[in-house]
GROMACS .gro file of C-alpha atoms in nm:
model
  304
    1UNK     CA    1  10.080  13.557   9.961
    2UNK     CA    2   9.979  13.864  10.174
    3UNK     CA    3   9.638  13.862  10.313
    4UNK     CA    4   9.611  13.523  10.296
    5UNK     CA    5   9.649  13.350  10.674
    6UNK     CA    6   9.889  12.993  10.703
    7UNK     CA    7   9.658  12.708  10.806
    8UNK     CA    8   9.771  12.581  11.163
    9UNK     CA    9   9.687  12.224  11.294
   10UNK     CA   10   9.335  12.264  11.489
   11UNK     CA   11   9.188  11.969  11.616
   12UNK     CA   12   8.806  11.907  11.761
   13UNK     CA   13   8.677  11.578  11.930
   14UNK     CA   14   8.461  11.334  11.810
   15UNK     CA   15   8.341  11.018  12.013
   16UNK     CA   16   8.601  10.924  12.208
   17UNK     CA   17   8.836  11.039  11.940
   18UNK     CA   18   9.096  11.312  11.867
   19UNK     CA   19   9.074  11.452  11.486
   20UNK     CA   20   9.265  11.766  11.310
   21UNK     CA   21   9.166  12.010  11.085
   22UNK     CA   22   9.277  12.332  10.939
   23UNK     CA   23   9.137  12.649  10.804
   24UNK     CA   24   9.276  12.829  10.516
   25UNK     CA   25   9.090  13.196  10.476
   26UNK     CA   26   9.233  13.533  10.367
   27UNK     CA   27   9.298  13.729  10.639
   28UNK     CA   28   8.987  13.955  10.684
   29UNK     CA   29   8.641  13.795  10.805
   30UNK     CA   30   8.461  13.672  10.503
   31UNK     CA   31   8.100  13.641  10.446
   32UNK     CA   32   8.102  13.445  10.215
   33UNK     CA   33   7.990  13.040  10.198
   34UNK     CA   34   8.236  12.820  10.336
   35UNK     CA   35   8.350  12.476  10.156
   36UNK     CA   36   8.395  12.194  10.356
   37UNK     CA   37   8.667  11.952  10.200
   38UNK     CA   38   8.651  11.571  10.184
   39UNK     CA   39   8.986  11.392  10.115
   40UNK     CA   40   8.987  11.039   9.909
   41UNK     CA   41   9.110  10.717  10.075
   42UNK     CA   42   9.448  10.579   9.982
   43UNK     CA   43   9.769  10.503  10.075
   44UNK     CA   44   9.965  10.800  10.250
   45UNK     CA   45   9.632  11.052  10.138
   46UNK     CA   46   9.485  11.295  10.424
   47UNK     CA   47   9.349  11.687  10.429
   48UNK     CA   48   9.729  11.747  10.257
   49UNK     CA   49   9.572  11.618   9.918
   50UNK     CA   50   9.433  11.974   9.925
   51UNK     CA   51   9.702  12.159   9.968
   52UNK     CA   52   9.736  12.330   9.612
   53UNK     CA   53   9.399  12.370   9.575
   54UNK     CA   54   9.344  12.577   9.895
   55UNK     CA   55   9.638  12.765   9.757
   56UNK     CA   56   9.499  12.815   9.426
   57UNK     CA   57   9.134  12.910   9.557
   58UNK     CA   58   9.250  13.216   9.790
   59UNK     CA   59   9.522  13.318   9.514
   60UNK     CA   60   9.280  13.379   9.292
   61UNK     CA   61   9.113  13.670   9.498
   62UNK     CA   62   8.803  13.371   9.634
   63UNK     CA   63   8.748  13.435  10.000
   64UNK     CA   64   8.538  13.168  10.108
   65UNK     CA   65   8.686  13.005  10.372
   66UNK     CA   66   8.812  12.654  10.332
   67UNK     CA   67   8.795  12.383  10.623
   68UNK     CA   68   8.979  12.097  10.562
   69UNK     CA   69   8.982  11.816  10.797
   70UNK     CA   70   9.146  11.478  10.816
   71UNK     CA   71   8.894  11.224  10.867
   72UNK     CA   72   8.899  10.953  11.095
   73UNK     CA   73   9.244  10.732  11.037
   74UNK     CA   74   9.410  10.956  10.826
   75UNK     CA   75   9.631  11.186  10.862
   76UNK     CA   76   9.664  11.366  11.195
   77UNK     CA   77   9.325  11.248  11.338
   78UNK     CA   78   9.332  10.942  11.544
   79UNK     CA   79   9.409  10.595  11.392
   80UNK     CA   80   9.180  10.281  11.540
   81UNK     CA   81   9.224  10.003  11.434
   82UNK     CA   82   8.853   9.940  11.282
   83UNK     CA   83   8.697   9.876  10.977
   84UNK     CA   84   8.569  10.176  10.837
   85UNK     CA   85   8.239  10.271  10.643
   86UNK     CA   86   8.112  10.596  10.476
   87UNK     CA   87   7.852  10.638  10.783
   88UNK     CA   88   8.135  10.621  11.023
   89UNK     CA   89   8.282  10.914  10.851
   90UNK     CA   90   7.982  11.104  10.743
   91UNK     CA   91   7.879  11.112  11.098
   92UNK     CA   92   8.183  11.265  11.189
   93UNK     CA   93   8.167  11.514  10.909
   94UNK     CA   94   7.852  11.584  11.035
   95UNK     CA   95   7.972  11.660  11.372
   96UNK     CA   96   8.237  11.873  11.182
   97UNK     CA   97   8.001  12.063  11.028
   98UNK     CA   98   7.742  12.146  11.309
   99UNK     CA   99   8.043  12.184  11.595
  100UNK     CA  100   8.321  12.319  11.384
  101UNK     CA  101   8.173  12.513  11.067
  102UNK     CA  102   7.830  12.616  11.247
  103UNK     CA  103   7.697  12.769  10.896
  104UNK     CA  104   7.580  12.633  10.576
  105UNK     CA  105   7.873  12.486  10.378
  106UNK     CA  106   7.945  12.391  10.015
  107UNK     CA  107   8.100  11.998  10.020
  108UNK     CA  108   8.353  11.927   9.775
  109UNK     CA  109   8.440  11.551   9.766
  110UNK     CA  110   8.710  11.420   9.577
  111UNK     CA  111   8.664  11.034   9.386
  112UNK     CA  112   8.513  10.749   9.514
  113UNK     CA  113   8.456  10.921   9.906
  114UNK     CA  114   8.158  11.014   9.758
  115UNK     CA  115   7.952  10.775   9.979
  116UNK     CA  116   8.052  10.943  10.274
  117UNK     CA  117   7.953  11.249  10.140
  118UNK     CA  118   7.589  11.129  10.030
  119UNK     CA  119   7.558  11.012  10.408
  120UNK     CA  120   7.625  11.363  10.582
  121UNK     CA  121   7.378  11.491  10.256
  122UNK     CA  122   7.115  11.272  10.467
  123UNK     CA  123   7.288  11.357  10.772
  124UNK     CA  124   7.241  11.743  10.758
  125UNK     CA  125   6.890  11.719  10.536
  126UNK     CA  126   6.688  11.835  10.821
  127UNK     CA  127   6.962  12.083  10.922
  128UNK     CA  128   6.971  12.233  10.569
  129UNK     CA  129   7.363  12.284  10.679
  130UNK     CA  130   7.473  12.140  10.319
  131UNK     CA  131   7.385  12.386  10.072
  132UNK     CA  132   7.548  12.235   9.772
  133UNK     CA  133   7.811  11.946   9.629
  134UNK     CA  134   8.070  11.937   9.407
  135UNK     CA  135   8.200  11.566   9.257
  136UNK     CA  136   8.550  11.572   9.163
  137UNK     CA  137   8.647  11.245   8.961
  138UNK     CA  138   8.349  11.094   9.111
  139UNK     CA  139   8.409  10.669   9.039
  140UNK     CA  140   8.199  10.517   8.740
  141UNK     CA  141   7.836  10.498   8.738
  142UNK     CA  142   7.838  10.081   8.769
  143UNK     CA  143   8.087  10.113   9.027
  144UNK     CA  144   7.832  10.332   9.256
  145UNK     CA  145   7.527  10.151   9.168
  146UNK     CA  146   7.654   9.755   9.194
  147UNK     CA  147   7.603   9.558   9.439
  148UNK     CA  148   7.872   9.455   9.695
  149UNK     CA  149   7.858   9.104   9.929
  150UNK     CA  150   7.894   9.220  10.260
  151UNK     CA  151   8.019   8.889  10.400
  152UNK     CA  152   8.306   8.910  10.115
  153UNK     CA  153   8.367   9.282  10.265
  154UNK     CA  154   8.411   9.084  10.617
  155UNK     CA  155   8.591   8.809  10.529
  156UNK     CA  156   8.841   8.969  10.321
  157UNK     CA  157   8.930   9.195  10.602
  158UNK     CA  158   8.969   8.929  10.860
  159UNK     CA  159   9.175   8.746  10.652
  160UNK     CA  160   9.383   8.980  10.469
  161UNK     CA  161   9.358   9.337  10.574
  162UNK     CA  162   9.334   9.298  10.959
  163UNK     CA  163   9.652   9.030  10.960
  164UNK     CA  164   9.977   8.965  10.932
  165UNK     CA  165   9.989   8.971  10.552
  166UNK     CA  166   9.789   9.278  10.572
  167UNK     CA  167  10.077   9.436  10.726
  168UNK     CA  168  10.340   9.301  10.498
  169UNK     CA  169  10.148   9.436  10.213
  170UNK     CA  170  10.076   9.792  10.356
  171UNK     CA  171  10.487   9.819  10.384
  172UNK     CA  172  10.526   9.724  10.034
  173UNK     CA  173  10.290   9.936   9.908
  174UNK     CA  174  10.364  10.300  10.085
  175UNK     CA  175  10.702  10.232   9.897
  176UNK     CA  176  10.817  10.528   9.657
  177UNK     CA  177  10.870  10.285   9.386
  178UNK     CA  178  10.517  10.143   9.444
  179UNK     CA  179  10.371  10.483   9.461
  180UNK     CA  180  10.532  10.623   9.155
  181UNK     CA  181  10.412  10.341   8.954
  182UNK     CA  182  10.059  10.300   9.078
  183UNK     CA  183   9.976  10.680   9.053
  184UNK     CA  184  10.150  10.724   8.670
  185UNK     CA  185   9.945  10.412   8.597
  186UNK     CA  186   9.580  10.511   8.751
  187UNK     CA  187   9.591  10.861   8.842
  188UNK     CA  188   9.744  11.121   8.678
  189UNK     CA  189   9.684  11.182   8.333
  190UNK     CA  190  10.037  11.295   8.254
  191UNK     CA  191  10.319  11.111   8.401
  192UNK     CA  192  10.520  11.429   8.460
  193UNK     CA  193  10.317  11.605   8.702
  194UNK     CA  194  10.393  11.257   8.956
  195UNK     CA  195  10.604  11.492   9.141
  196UNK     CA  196  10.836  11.509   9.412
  197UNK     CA  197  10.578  11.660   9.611
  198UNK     CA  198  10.319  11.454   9.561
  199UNK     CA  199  10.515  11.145   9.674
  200UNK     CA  200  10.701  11.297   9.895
  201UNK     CA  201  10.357  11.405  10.080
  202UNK     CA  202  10.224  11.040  10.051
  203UNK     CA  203  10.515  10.899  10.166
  204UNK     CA  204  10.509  11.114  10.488
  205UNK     CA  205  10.133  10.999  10.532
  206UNK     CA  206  10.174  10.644  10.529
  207UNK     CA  207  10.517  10.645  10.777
  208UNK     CA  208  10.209  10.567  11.094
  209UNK     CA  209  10.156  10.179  11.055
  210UNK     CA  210   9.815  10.257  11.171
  211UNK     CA  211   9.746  10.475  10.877
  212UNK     CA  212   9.662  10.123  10.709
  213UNK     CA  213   9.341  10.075  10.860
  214UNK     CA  214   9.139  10.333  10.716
  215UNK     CA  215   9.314  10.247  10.335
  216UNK     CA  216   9.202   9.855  10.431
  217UNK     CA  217   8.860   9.964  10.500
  218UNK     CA  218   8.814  10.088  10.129
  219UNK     CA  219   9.037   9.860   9.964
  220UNK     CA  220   8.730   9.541  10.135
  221UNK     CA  221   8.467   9.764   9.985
  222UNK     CA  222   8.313   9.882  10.281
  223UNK     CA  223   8.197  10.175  10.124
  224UNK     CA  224   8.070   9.965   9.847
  225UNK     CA  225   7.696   9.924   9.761
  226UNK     CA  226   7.430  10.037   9.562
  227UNK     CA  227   7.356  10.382   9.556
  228UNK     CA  228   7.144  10.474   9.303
  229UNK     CA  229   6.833  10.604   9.522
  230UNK     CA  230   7.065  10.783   9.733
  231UNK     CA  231   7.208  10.995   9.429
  232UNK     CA  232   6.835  11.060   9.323
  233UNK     CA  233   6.752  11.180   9.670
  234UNK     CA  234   7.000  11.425   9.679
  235UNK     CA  235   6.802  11.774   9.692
  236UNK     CA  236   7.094  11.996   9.678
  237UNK     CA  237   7.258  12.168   9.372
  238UNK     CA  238   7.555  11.900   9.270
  239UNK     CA  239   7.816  11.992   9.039
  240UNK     CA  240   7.994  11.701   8.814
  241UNK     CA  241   8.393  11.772   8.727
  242UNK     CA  242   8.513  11.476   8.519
  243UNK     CA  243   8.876  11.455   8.394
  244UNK     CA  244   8.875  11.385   8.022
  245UNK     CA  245   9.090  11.118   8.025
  246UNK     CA  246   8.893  10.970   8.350
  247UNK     CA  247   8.938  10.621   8.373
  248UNK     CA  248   8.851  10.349   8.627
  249UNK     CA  249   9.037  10.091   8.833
  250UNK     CA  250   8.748   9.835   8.883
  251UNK     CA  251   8.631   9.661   8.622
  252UNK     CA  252   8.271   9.714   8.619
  253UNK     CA  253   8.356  10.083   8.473
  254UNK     CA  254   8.655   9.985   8.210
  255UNK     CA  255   8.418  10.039   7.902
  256UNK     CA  256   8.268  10.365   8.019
  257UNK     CA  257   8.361  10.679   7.825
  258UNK     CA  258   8.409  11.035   8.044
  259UNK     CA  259   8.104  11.133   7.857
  260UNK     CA  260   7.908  10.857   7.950
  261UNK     CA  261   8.032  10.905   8.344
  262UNK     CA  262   7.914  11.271   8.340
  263UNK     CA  263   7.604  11.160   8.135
  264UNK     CA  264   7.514  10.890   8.386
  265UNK     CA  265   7.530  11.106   8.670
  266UNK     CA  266   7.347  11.419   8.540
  267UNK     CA  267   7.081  11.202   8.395
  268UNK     CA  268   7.010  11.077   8.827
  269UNK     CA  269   7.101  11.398   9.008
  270UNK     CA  270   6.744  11.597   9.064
  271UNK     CA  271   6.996  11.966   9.035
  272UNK     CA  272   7.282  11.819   8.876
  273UNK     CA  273   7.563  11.990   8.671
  274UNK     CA  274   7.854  11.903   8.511
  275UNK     CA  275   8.144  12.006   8.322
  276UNK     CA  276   8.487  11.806   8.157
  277UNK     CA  277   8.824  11.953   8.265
  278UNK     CA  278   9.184  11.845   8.117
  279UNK     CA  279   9.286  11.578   8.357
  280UNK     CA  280   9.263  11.205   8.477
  281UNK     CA  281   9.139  11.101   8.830
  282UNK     CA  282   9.323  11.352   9.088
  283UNK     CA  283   9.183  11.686   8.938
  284UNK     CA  284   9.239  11.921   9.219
  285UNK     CA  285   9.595  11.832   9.211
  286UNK     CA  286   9.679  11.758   8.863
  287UNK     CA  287   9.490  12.037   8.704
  288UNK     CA  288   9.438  12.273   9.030
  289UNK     CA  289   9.382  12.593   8.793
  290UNK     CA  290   9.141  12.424   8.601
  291UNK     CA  291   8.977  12.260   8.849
  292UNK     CA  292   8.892  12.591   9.065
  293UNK     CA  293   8.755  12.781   8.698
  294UNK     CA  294   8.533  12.490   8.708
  295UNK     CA  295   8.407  12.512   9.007
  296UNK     CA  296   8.429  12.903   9.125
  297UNK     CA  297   8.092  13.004   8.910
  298UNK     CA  298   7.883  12.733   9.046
  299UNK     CA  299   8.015  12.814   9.428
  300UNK     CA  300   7.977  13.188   9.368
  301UNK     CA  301   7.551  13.116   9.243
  302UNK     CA  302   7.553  12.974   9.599
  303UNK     CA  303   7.475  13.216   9.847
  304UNK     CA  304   7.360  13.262  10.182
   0.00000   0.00000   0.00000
């Protein structure tokens, strides 16, 4: 589309580590609030998740600038082989944000990386670099506020994720029959819109062995705990988009309605808002027009 500039590959340094980015703006120097993009965790999944919605967003005539990064063991960032935890990557959003973006930014986070985007919230308090949140298919209010065994996180990994079986599994899994399957069964609302591309992009994501580590780390539960005082802390304007056929893979949020999700959440978010879009679990993908109506008025109130 004219006026609108191709994202390139960028890349920044964090620690001891190499990690990419991208930048999709129209063409002319924009004023106007950035957003800051958080991926989800999964298998083949990086900043590419984004990809229609950055196209939708500057289509429809929005000229906030969008920075996209891959966090750390995902797509073309580095890959160590560690265990992973929403501080790990909330401090390197945070380092994002202060080196790369250098302005106050609107997050949007999509599903259950919300943890890692409550940790740069704290992060950046002090900084006031954070001026507002959007959920997207945030997980299900038990999920985020049960407790988690840390020594079943560890052992888990060491004898599952970070071994030999680990490995055999990953292979399996970042099949395109395996793909298919899972996402028509937990993600997408409508079985149609599994598309070429979608695979296709996941498929390219998970080709680095390495790629497993990071999908591992939230597969243990690292990010797992409870976070209800860290939701009620949250001081900046937050914006709820639930899919209204939203439905959850752990058990603890089986019986819970999309109503009572967005419910549960606005009832513990200080300057929480919400709204219900057609869609299941992947909302900026599935239903990318929808999803940016949603969330255009609430990122327009937010100026500098």
């Amino acid at each position: 589309m004219p006026g609108i500039t191709k994202p390139e590959t960028q890349f920044y340094n964090w620690k001891d580590y190499r990690c990419a980015y991208e930048i999709s703006k129209q063409s002319s120097d924009s004023e106007d609030i950035p957003l800051v993009l958080i991926h989800p965790i999964g298998v083949g999944l990086s900043r590419q998740f984004w990809r229609r919605f950055c196209q939708e967003w500057l289509q429809k005539g929005y000229k906030n600038p969008i920075y996209n990064p891959d966090l750390l063991g995902c797509g073309e960032s580095d890959m160590p082989r560690v265990a992973y935890s929403p501080a790990d990557w909330g401090k390197q959003l945070q380092h994002f944000c202060q080196t790369v973006v250098q302005k106050p930014a609107i997050v949007v986070v999509q599903g259950a990386l919300l943890p890692a985007a409550i940790k740069l919230s704290q992060l950046q308090e002090e900084s006031n670099l954070i001026r507002g949140l959007v959920l997207s298919g945030p997980p299900a209010w038990p999920v985020m506020t049960g407790e988690s065994s840390p020594w079943q996180q560890k052992l888990i990994w060491n004898l599952f994720f970070d071994a030999p079986a680990g490995n055999g599994f990953y292979r399996y899994a970042r099949r395109r029959e395996f793909l298919d399957s899972f996402s028509r069964r937990q993600l997408f609302a409508a079985i149609e819109d599994v598309d070429a591309e979608w695979l296709e992009t996941l498929m390219e994501g998970a080709d680095n062995m390495a790629s497993r580590y990071a999908v591992f780390s939230f597969l243990a539960g690292f990010w797992r705990k409870n976070y209800d005082r860290d939701m009620t802390a949250i001081s900046q304007p937050t914006l709820v988009v639930i899919g209204d056929k939203a439905s959850s893979i752990s058990r603890e949020g089986k019986q819970e309605t999309p109503e009572m999700r967005l419910a549960d959440y606005l009832k513990h978010l200080p300057r929480g808002q919400g709204v219900t879009i057609p869609g299941r679990n992947v909302l900026p993908y599935e239903s990318v027009a929808d999803f940016v109506a949603a969330i255009a008025p609430f990122v327009v109130s937010l100026k500098f």
